[in-house]
Amino acid sequence: MGSSVSPLWGDRPAVRIDREDPYLRIQTVMIFVRDQNRSLRFYLDQLGFSLAFDTQLPSGERWVAVAPPDGTAVLALVSPKPDSEEHKLIGQARHIVFITEDVNAKFNEWSQRGVHFHQPPQVPAWGGTFTTFEDIDGNSFSLVGFDQVTQAVEAQRRKLESERRAAQELEIAKQVQARLFPQILPPCPTLDYAGACIQAQQVGGDYYDFLNLGEERLGLIIGDISGKGIAAALLMANLQANLRSQSAIALDQPQLLLQSANRLFYENTADSAYATLFFAQYDNRTQRLKYANCGHLSALLLRRNNDLELLDSTSTVLGLFQQWDCPIEERQLFSGDTLALYTDGVTETFDNAGQEFGEQRLIEALRRHRASSSQELVASIVNDVQQFSADEQHDDITIIIAKCRT
């Protein structure tokens, strides 16, 4: 006999999401039976329960349990030794209650499967509906329907369970989206670069990426999808897939790559969906930067002599127009130059007085921390923004820093 553990047993939360108290529930009720295999077939085949676990304990005893379809409780089927006190308890269970939305439907279903009921469903003075039945060992159970109070309790339980599942699914989505951001930095000897995205919610619509375009060329991408939450995250994944799958086009014709991305984004999204995007191609050999700013915030190019250049929009946003073009601009980079790409979660973060962090504070931060590595500079700016902002972060904070070096 193997060992089997059902997800019903292992997939339960360790804490409640509806209160701060430690999680507490009744997990297992012991039912004494004569033959575990025989009883197991009754609960699985006739009652439609699920196998919660079936395993061999170190003592050699078999530990078997079943659970009702919603998995909210577990019945352990224990077969005691004939000379034990527990053996006298076989068939003596009397106070276990199952609740269902429709007692009559369950009564008819189980009766057809051979379950022995003591009486048809009754309507007692307390309201609701109930009946009782026995398992093959004579253990007696109550099957109870909903009265108004029970319905309210069950509705609240379902609401909390729905919220728990939604929170769990959002956490999974957050982990999946985190893997969409760059996990490995393509080598580029003359550029020290780094990026980060600090999400305001579990998932968001900010996007940044680093692409190896071949022939010592590196793609630097940052974008902001319209909307929030799951919808924006799905569009972000769609845009990322489009750009990565066609990145080979960007080697000699970055304009064609962006036109293709716009067309796919336009065709596969709602009319109101769009994205701002800054795409840059850096050539490690010549240290030249080709870029297209598609309705995104102006990139900041801080020269080594402390002069500042703004890399403004060269076209409108992606996804709104079928006929769309994006002129490409170029800049020569020199050792000591610093390029900053960012989303509005950086500059539009506001403090308790409603004052925005703004572009000027970002420029000052770049100058103040310019001696740091790109990774340290990203961390410093993120910290400055978080220290400046009010208690709650309202938008994703996404930034790329690239420092040219010899």
Tab-separated table of C-alpha atoms in Angstrom:
chain	number	residue	atom	x	y	z
A	1	MET	CA	0.000	0.000	0.000
A	2	GLY	CA	1.344	3.426	-0.974
A	3	SER	CA	1.026	6.748	0.756
A	4	SER	CA	-1.470	9.285	-0.567
A	5	VAL	CA	-2.115	12.844	0.581
A	6	SER	CA	-4.910	14.863	-1.022
A	7	PRO	CA	-4.694	18.618	-1.739
A	8	LEU	CA	-7.662	18.838	0.630
A	9	TRP	CA	-5.231	18.130	3.446
A	10	GLY	CA	-2.204	20.132	2.302
A	11	ASP	CA	-3.673	23.234	0.659
A	12	ARG	CA	-5.117	24.984	3.679
A	13	PRO	CA	-3.954	28.424	4.824
A	14	ALA	CA	-1.948	28.712	8.029
A	15	VAL	CA	-3.572	32.021	8.941
A	16	ARG	CA	-6.946	33.646	8.421
A	17	ILE	CA	-7.262	36.713	6.246
A	18	ASP	CA	-10.372	38.018	8.025
A	19	ARG	CA	-8.885	38.515	11.502
A	20	GLU	CA	-5.632	38.943	13.355
A	21	ASP	CA	-6.147	36.080	15.829
A	22	PRO	CA	-4.141	32.870	15.307
A	23	TYR	CA	-5.833	30.444	12.953
A	24	LEU	CA	-7.900	27.749	14.723
A	25	ARG	CA	-10.215	25.081	13.307
A	26	ILE	CA	-11.372	21.525	13.938
A	27	GLN	CA	-9.290	19.475	11.551
A	28	THR	CA	-10.092	15.815	12.180
A	29	VAL	CA	-12.973	13.844	13.741
A	30	MET	CA	-12.308	10.179	14.468
A	31	ILE	CA	-14.849	7.570	13.352
A	32	PHE	CA	-14.283	4.034	14.642
A	33	VAL	CA	-14.946	1.389	11.987
A	34	ARG	CA	-14.497	-2.358	11.642
A	35	ASP	CA	-12.824	-2.450	8.247
A	36	GLN	CA	-11.070	0.602	6.788
A	37	ASN	CA	-11.260	-0.556	3.180
A	38	ARG	CA	-14.972	-1.345	3.459
A	39	SER	CA	-15.749	1.959	5.165
A	40	LEU	CA	-13.552	3.872	2.735
A	41	ARG	CA	-15.607	2.600	-0.191
A	42	PHE	CA	-18.820	3.695	1.573
A	43	TYR	CA	-17.630	7.263	2.090
A	44	LEU	CA	-16.049	7.598	-1.345
A	45	ASP	CA	-18.607	5.753	-3.496
A	46	GLN	CA	-21.899	6.280	-1.676
A	47	LEU	CA	-21.411	9.689	-0.029
A	48	GLY	CA	-19.149	11.117	-2.737
A	49	PHE	CA	-16.456	12.212	-0.275
A	50	SER	CA	-12.814	12.701	-1.272
A	51	LEU	CA	-9.759	10.874	0.012
A	52	ALA	CA	-7.892	13.288	2.310
A	53	PHE	CA	-4.984	10.969	3.047
A	54	ASP	CA	-4.052	7.298	3.192
A	55	THR	CA	-0.652	6.596	4.679
A	56	GLN	CA	1.315	4.162	6.812
A	57	LEU	CA	2.413	5.465	10.221
A	58	PRO	CA	5.841	4.552	11.661
A	59	SER	CA	4.008	2.288	14.136
A	60	GLY	CA	2.717	0.237	11.214
A	61	GLU	CA	-0.868	1.429	11.577
A	62	ARG	CA	-2.753	2.694	8.569
A	63	TRP	CA	-4.049	6.267	8.782
A	64	VAL	CA	-7.013	6.868	6.463
A	65	ALA	CA	-9.257	9.922	6.259
A	66	VAL	CA	-11.973	11.313	4.004
A	67	ALA	CA	-13.442	14.774	3.542
A	68	PRO	CA	-16.723	16.164	2.205
A	69	PRO	CA	-16.559	17.808	-1.248
A	70	ASP	CA	-15.743	21.281	0.095
A	71	GLY	CA	-12.866	19.924	2.177
A	72	THR	CA	-13.812	21.861	5.326
A	73	ALA	CA	-13.487	18.869	7.681
A	74	VAL	CA	-11.736	15.520	7.783
A	75	LEU	CA	-13.105	12.211	9.078
A	76	ALA	CA	-10.411	9.782	10.152
A	77	LEU	CA	-11.519	6.161	9.705
A	78	VAL	CA	-9.904	4.281	12.575
A	79	SER	CA	-10.027	0.514	12.888
A	80	PRO	CA	-9.163	-0.253	16.551
A	81	LYS	CA	-7.760	-3.525	17.783
A	82	PRO	CA	-10.407	-6.026	18.931
A	83	ASP	CA	-9.190	-6.039	22.555
A	84	SER	CA	-9.052	-2.239	22.881
A	85	GLU	CA	-11.527	0.111	24.564
A	86	GLU	CA	-11.942	1.980	21.286
A	87	HIS	CA	-13.286	-1.186	19.660
A	88	LYS	CA	-16.408	-0.796	21.799
A	89	LEU	CA	-17.009	2.621	20.167
A	90	ILE	CA	-17.520	1.211	16.673
A	91	GLY	CA	-20.977	2.282	15.498
A	92	GLN	CA	-21.471	4.608	18.476
A	93	ALA	CA	-20.878	7.993	16.763
A	94	ARG	CA	-24.048	10.072	17.140
A	95	HIS	CA	-23.260	13.798	17.095
A	96	ILE	CA	-21.628	14.553	13.751
A	97	VAL	CA	-23.634	16.977	11.612
A	98	PHE	CA	-23.304	17.628	7.881
A	99	ILE	CA	-24.822	20.808	6.445
A	100	THR	CA	-26.107	21.072	2.893
A	101	GLU	CA	-28.063	23.609	0.856
A	102	ASP	CA	-30.669	21.052	-0.238
A	103	VAL	CA	-31.412	18.205	2.162
A	104	ASN	CA	-34.070	16.670	-0.098
A	105	ALA	CA	-31.720	16.524	-3.093
A	106	LYS	CA	-28.942	14.957	-1.027
A	107	PHE	CA	-31.444	12.549	0.578
A	108	ASN	CA	-32.623	11.334	-2.850
A	109	GLU	CA	-29.075	11.077	-4.214
A	110	TRP	CA	-27.696	9.108	-1.292
A	111	SER	CA	-30.797	6.903	-0.983
A	112	GLN	CA	-30.291	5.806	-4.584
A	113	ARG	CA	-26.697	4.915	-3.686
A	114	GLY	CA	-27.883	2.649	-0.863
A	115	VAL	CA	-27.381	4.935	2.151
A	116	HIS	CA	-29.680	3.995	5.042
A	117	PHE	CA	-31.711	6.949	6.383
A	118	HIS	CA	-33.676	6.739	9.628
A	119	GLN	CA	-36.510	8.890	8.281
A	120	PRO	CA	-37.358	11.206	5.360
A	121	PRO	CA	-36.331	14.860	5.727
A	122	GLN	CA	-38.168	16.592	8.575
A	123	VAL	CA	-38.989	20.242	9.293
A	124	PRO	CA	-38.400	20.842	13.034
A	125	ALA	CA	-39.627	23.777	15.146
A	126	TRP	CA	-36.254	25.546	14.854
A	127	GLY	CA	-36.650	25.823	11.095
A	128	GLY	CA	-34.624	24.353	8.300
A	129	THR	CA	-34.694	20.680	7.303
A	130	PHE	CA	-32.939	17.614	8.676
A	131	THR	CA	-32.682	13.848	8.574
A	132	THR	CA	-30.278	11.226	9.936
A	133	PHE	CA	-28.449	8.314	8.343
A	134	GLU	CA	-25.979	5.566	9.206
A	135	ASP	CA	-22.743	4.305	7.751
A	136	ILE	CA	-22.109	0.602	7.317
A	137	ASP	CA	-20.905	0.279	10.919
A	138	GLY	CA	-23.973	1.927	12.440
A	139	ASN	CA	-22.375	5.304	13.133
A	140	SER	CA	-25.159	7.876	12.914
A	141	PHE	CA	-24.932	11.280	11.266
A	142	SER	CA	-27.291	14.227	10.889
A	143	LEU	CA	-27.898	15.894	7.534
A	144	VAL	CA	-29.147	19.437	8.115
A	145	GLY	CA	-30.456	22.059	5.705
A	146	PHE	CA	-30.181	25.824	5.910
A	147	ASP	CA	-32.342	28.094	8.010
A	148	GLN	CA	-31.923	31.891	7.759
A	149	VAL	CA	-29.200	32.069	10.398
A	150	THR	CA	-27.198	29.255	8.867
A	151	GLN	CA	-27.592	30.794	5.428
A	152	ALA	CA	-26.099	34.052	6.691
A	153	VAL	CA	-23.190	32.226	8.314
A	154	GLU	CA	-22.559	30.205	5.175
A	155	ALA	CA	-22.721	33.312	2.993
A	156	GLN	CA	-20.091	34.966	5.193
A	157	ARG	CA	-17.920	31.840	5.082
A	158	ARG	CA	-18.089	31.783	1.301
A	159	LYS	CA	-17.262	35.464	1.106
A	160	LEU	CA	-14.191	35.001	3.284
A	161	GLU	CA	-13.152	31.923	1.318
A	162	SER	CA	-13.545	33.865	-1.929
A	163	GLU	CA	-11.403	36.686	-0.546
A	164	ARG	CA	-8.787	34.191	0.613
A	165	ARG	CA	-8.632	32.562	-2.799
A	166	ALA	CA	-8.488	35.931	-4.539
A	167	ALA	CA	-5.592	36.994	-2.298
A	168	GLN	CA	-3.835	33.686	-2.964
A	169	GLU	CA	-4.305	34.029	-6.724
A	170	LEU	CA	-3.011	37.605	-6.652
A	171	GLU	CA	0.080	36.464	-4.773
A	172	ILE	CA	0.677	33.812	-7.438
A	173	ALA	CA	0.176	36.446	-10.154
A	174	LYS	CA	2.700	38.686	-8.400
A	175	GLN	CA	5.291	35.911	-8.380
A	176	VAL	CA	4.632	35.141	-12.057
A	177	GLN	CA	4.934	38.795	-13.055
A	178	ALA	CA	8.142	39.183	-11.063
A	179	ARG	CA	9.661	36.475	-13.265
A	180	LEU	CA	8.770	38.520	-16.368
A	181	PHE	CA	11.214	41.221	-15.343
A	182	PRO	CA	14.858	40.658	-16.397
A	183	GLN	CA	16.476	37.797	-14.499
A	184	ILE	CA	19.849	37.972	-16.318
A	185	LEU	CA	21.644	41.090	-17.582
A	186	PRO	CA	23.109	40.648	-21.095
A	187	PRO	CA	26.847	41.474	-21.099
A	188	CYS	CA	27.763	44.994	-22.188
A	189	PRO	CA	31.300	46.008	-21.156
A	190	THR	CA	30.933	49.753	-21.779
A	191	LEU	CA	27.617	50.120	-19.963
A	192	ASP	CA	26.930	49.642	-16.260
A	193	TYR	CA	23.148	49.287	-16.064
A	194	ALA	CA	20.423	48.155	-13.667
A	195	GLY	CA	16.675	48.418	-13.202
A	196	ALA	CA	13.954	47.884	-10.622
A	197	CYS	CA	10.177	47.844	-10.353
A	198	ILE	CA	8.562	48.311	-6.930
A	199	GLN	CA	4.897	47.509	-7.401
A	200	ALA	CA	2.196	49.434	-5.564
A	201	GLN	CA	-0.202	46.470	-5.641
A	202	GLN	CA	0.322	42.749	-6.045
A	203	VAL	CA	0.562	43.246	-9.808
A	204	GLY	CA	0.789	46.287	-12.038
A	205	GLY	CA	1.287	47.665	-15.511
A	206	ASP	CA	4.845	49.013	-15.365
A	207	TYR	CA	7.335	47.218	-17.580
A	208	TYR	CA	11.089	47.269	-18.025
A	209	ASP	CA	13.387	44.927	-19.879
A	210	PHE	CA	16.932	44.361	-21.136
A	211	LEU	CA	17.316	42.546	-24.457
A	212	ASN	CA	20.382	41.064	-26.080
A	213	LEU	CA	19.904	42.245	-29.674
A	214	GLY	CA	23.058	40.606	-31.014
A	215	GLU	CA	26.272	42.056	-32.410
A	216	GLU	CA	27.082	43.736	-29.080
A	217	ARG	CA	23.863	45.718	-29.008
A	218	LEU	CA	21.681	46.024	-25.940
A	219	GLY	CA	18.001	46.939	-25.787
A	220	LEU	CA	16.814	49.079	-22.855
A	221	ILE	CA	13.020	49.236	-22.548
A	222	ILE	CA	10.677	50.867	-20.073
A	223	GLY	CA	6.911	51.259	-20.383
A	224	ASP	CA	3.700	52.044	-18.559
A	225	ILE	CA	0.448	50.283	-19.429
A	226	SER	CA	-2.860	52.117	-19.051
A	227	GLY	CA	-4.965	50.969	-16.111
A	228	LYS	CA	-4.174	49.124	-12.900
A	229	GLY	CA	-4.141	45.660	-11.391
A	230	ILE	CA	-4.653	42.359	-13.194
A	231	ALA	CA	-5.861	43.950	-16.453
A	232	ALA	CA	-2.730	46.104	-16.742
A	233	ALA	CA	-0.513	43.165	-15.782
A	234	LEU	CA	-1.968	41.038	-18.586
A	235	LEU	CA	-1.384	43.822	-21.108
A	236	MET	CA	2.153	44.231	-19.784
A	237	ALA	CA	2.815	40.511	-20.366
A	238	ASN	CA	1.324	40.820	-23.865
A	239	LEU	CA	3.583	43.738	-24.766
A	240	GLN	CA	6.653	42.044	-23.328
A	241	ALA	CA	5.959	38.874	-25.334
A	242	ASN	CA	5.550	40.894	-28.541
A	243	LEU	CA	8.823	42.761	-28.072
A	244	ARG	CA	10.881	39.758	-27.003
A	245	SER	CA	9.581	37.464	-29.734
A	246	GLN	CA	10.467	39.978	-32.465
A	247	SER	CA	13.582	41.527	-30.950
A	248	ALA	CA	15.750	40.207	-33.813
A	249	ILE	CA	14.158	42.842	-36.037
A	250	ALA	CA	15.581	45.575	-33.807
A	251	LEU	CA	19.192	44.852	-34.727
A	252	ASP	CA	19.104	46.948	-37.902
A	253	GLN	CA	15.530	48.261	-37.965
A	254	PRO	CA	14.236	49.181	-34.496
A	255	GLN	CA	11.505	51.213	-36.171
A	256	LEU	CA	10.002	48.041	-37.695
A	257	LEU	CA	10.060	46.308	-34.299
A	258	LEU	CA	8.062	49.098	-32.697
A	259	GLN	CA	5.627	49.322	-35.605
A	260	SER	CA	4.983	45.585	-35.302
A	261	ALA	CA	4.542	45.844	-31.524
A	262	ASN	CA	2.060	48.683	-31.999
A	263	ARG	CA	0.077	46.727	-34.583
A	264	LEU	CA	-0.183	43.625	-32.375
A	265	PHE	CA	-1.042	45.691	-29.301
A	266	TYR	CA	-3.707	47.545	-31.306
A	267	GLU	CA	-5.241	44.355	-32.694
A	268	ASN	CA	-5.214	42.340	-29.460
A	269	THR	CA	-6.467	44.872	-26.920
A	270	ALA	CA	-9.550	46.990	-26.234
A	271	ASP	CA	-9.893	50.325	-27.979
A	272	SER	CA	-9.016	52.227	-24.813
A	273	ALA	CA	-5.864	50.242	-24.016
A	274	TYR	CA	-2.498	51.821	-24.709
A	275	ALA	CA	1.062	51.925	-23.457
A	276	THR	CA	3.764	54.545	-23.226
A	277	LEU	CA	7.163	53.136	-24.119
A	278	PHE	CA	10.776	54.205	-24.269
A	279	PHE	CA	12.918	51.909	-26.428
A	280	ALA	CA	16.692	52.405	-26.641
A	281	GLN	CA	19.328	50.418	-28.529
A	282	TYR	CA	22.868	50.822	-27.235
A	283	ASP	CA	25.839	49.789	-29.384
A	284	ASN	CA	28.685	48.610	-27.163
A	285	ARG	CA	31.271	49.136	-29.932
A	286	THR	CA	30.429	52.711	-30.899
A	287	GLN	CA	28.727	53.766	-27.641
A	288	ARG	CA	25.901	55.259	-29.669
A	289	LEU	CA	22.319	55.224	-28.435
A	290	LYS	CA	19.360	54.960	-30.815
A	291	TYR	CA	16.002	55.565	-29.195
A	292	ALA	CA	12.279	56.080	-29.739
A	293	ASN	CA	10.157	57.733	-27.079
A	294	CYS	CA	6.560	56.627	-27.641
A	295	GLY	CA	4.596	59.067	-25.521
A	296	HIS	CA	6.662	58.246	-22.449
A	297	LEU	CA	8.209	60.610	-19.922
A	298	SER	CA	11.395	62.250	-21.166
A	299	ALA	CA	14.502	60.251	-20.396
A	300	LEU	CA	17.244	62.110	-18.541
A	301	LEU	CA	20.775	62.077	-19.964
A	302	LEU	CA	23.165	63.550	-17.409
A	303	ARG	CA	26.460	64.276	-19.114
A	304	ARG	CA	29.801	63.832	-17.375
A	305	ASN	CA	30.204	67.641	-17.195
A	306	ASN	CA	26.853	67.807	-15.310
A	307	ASP	CA	24.881	69.140	-18.303
A	308	LEU	CA	21.411	67.652	-18.703
A	309	GLU	CA	19.669	66.561	-21.932
A	310	LEU	CA	16.019	65.519	-22.166
A	311	LEU	CA	15.166	62.710	-24.578
A	312	ASP	CA	11.631	63.802	-25.390
A	313	SER	CA	8.829	62.020	-27.253
A	314	THR	CA	9.461	61.065	-30.851
A	315	SER	CA	5.960	59.603	-31.397
A	316	THR	CA	2.640	58.985	-29.706
A	317	VAL	CA	1.681	56.042	-27.489
A	318	LEU	CA	1.409	52.400	-28.598
A	319	GLY	CA	-1.939	50.714	-29.209
A	320	LEU	CA	-4.334	53.561	-29.969
A	321	PHE	CA	-3.737	53.997	-33.705
A	322	GLN	CA	-3.501	51.424	-36.459
A	323	GLN	CA	-1.476	53.750	-38.678
A	324	TRP	CA	1.508	54.633	-36.526
A	325	ASP	CA	5.138	55.604	-36.958
A	326	CYS	CA	8.033	56.305	-34.598
A	327	PRO	CA	11.049	58.300	-35.757
A	328	ILE	CA	14.364	57.178	-34.294
A	329	GLU	CA	16.753	59.645	-32.646
A	330	GLU	CA	20.440	59.112	-31.768
A	331	ARG	CA	22.864	60.267	-29.116
A	332	GLN	CA	26.570	59.655	-28.618
A	333	LEU	CA	27.425	58.552	-25.096
A	334	PHE	CA	30.738	59.153	-23.375
A	335	SER	CA	32.390	57.667	-20.343
A	336	GLY	CA	30.804	59.241	-17.253
A	337	ASP	CA	27.397	59.901	-18.851
A	338	THR	CA	24.320	58.642	-16.969
A	339	LEU	CA	20.990	57.747	-18.584
A	340	ALA	CA	17.819	57.504	-16.467
A	341	LEU	CA	14.540	55.991	-17.712
A	342	TYR	CA	11.584	56.017	-15.336
A	343	THR	CA	7.797	55.867	-15.032
A	344	ASP	CA	5.409	58.388	-13.487
A	345	GLY	CA	5.398	56.387	-10.237
A	346	VAL	CA	8.755	58.096	-9.569
A	347	THR	CA	8.013	61.730	-10.389
A	348	GLU	CA	4.299	61.775	-9.496
A	349	THR	CA	4.739	60.303	-6.037
A	350	PHE	CA	3.440	62.858	-3.550
A	351	ASP	CA	4.003	63.639	0.114
A	352	ASN	CA	1.450	64.272	2.884
A	353	ALA	CA	1.060	67.861	1.693
A	354	GLY	CA	0.171	66.705	-1.833
A	355	GLN	CA	3.462	67.931	-3.321
A	356	GLU	CA	4.957	65.746	-6.070
A	357	PHE	CA	8.483	64.366	-6.038
A	358	GLY	CA	8.854	65.780	-9.546
A	359	GLU	CA	11.470	65.709	-12.247
A	360	GLN	CA	13.712	68.258	-10.526
A	361	ARG	CA	14.133	66.138	-7.387
A	362	LEU	CA	14.961	63.157	-9.595
A	363	ILE	CA	17.650	65.200	-11.382
A	364	GLU	CA	19.075	66.325	-8.048
A	365	ALA	CA	19.161	62.704	-6.858
A	366	LEU	CA	21.004	61.650	-10.019
A	367	ARG	CA	23.618	64.328	-9.456
A	368	ARG	CA	23.900	63.615	-5.741
A	369	HIS	CA	24.471	59.866	-6.214
A	370	ARG	CA	26.227	59.924	-9.601
A	371	ALA	CA	29.448	58.443	-8.207
A	372	SER	CA	27.576	55.266	-7.243
A	373	SER	CA	27.232	52.186	-9.413
A	374	SER	CA	24.043	51.856	-11.440
A	375	GLN	CA	22.635	49.293	-8.991
A	376	GLU	CA	23.405	51.547	-6.029
A	377	LEU	CA	21.978	54.545	-7.870
A	378	VAL	CA	18.709	52.693	-8.568
A	379	ALA	CA	18.438	51.737	-4.891
A	380	SER	CA	19.223	55.295	-3.740
A	381	ILE	CA	16.574	56.871	-5.975
A	382	VAL	CA	13.942	54.304	-4.991
A	383	ASN	CA	14.754	55.014	-1.352
A	384	ASP	CA	14.525	58.791	-1.916
A	385	VAL	CA	11.116	58.395	-3.560
A	386	GLN	CA	9.793	56.118	-0.812
A	387	GLN	CA	11.096	58.412	1.930
A	388	PHE	CA	9.437	61.394	0.231
A	389	SER	CA	6.070	59.785	-0.393
A	390	ALA	CA	3.116	59.504	1.948
A	391	ASP	CA	2.504	56.315	3.914
A	392	GLU	CA	0.834	54.489	1.014
A	393	GLN	CA	2.466	53.884	-2.368
A	394	HIS	CA	-0.097	54.743	-5.057
A	395	ASP	CA	1.734	53.750	-8.229
A	396	ASP	CA	4.496	51.414	-9.394
A	397	ILE	CA	8.003	52.820	-9.031
A	398	THR	CA	10.060	51.707	-12.033
A	399	ILE	CA	13.477	52.999	-13.056
A	400	ILE	CA	16.455	52.071	-15.240
A	401	ILE	CA	19.909	53.587	-14.760
A	402	ALA	CA	22.653	53.117	-17.378
A	403	LYS	CA	26.157	54.566	-16.882
A	404	CYS	CA	28.588	54.714	-19.770
A	405	ARG	CA	32.162	53.689	-19.002
A	406	THR	CA	35.383	53.150	-20.863
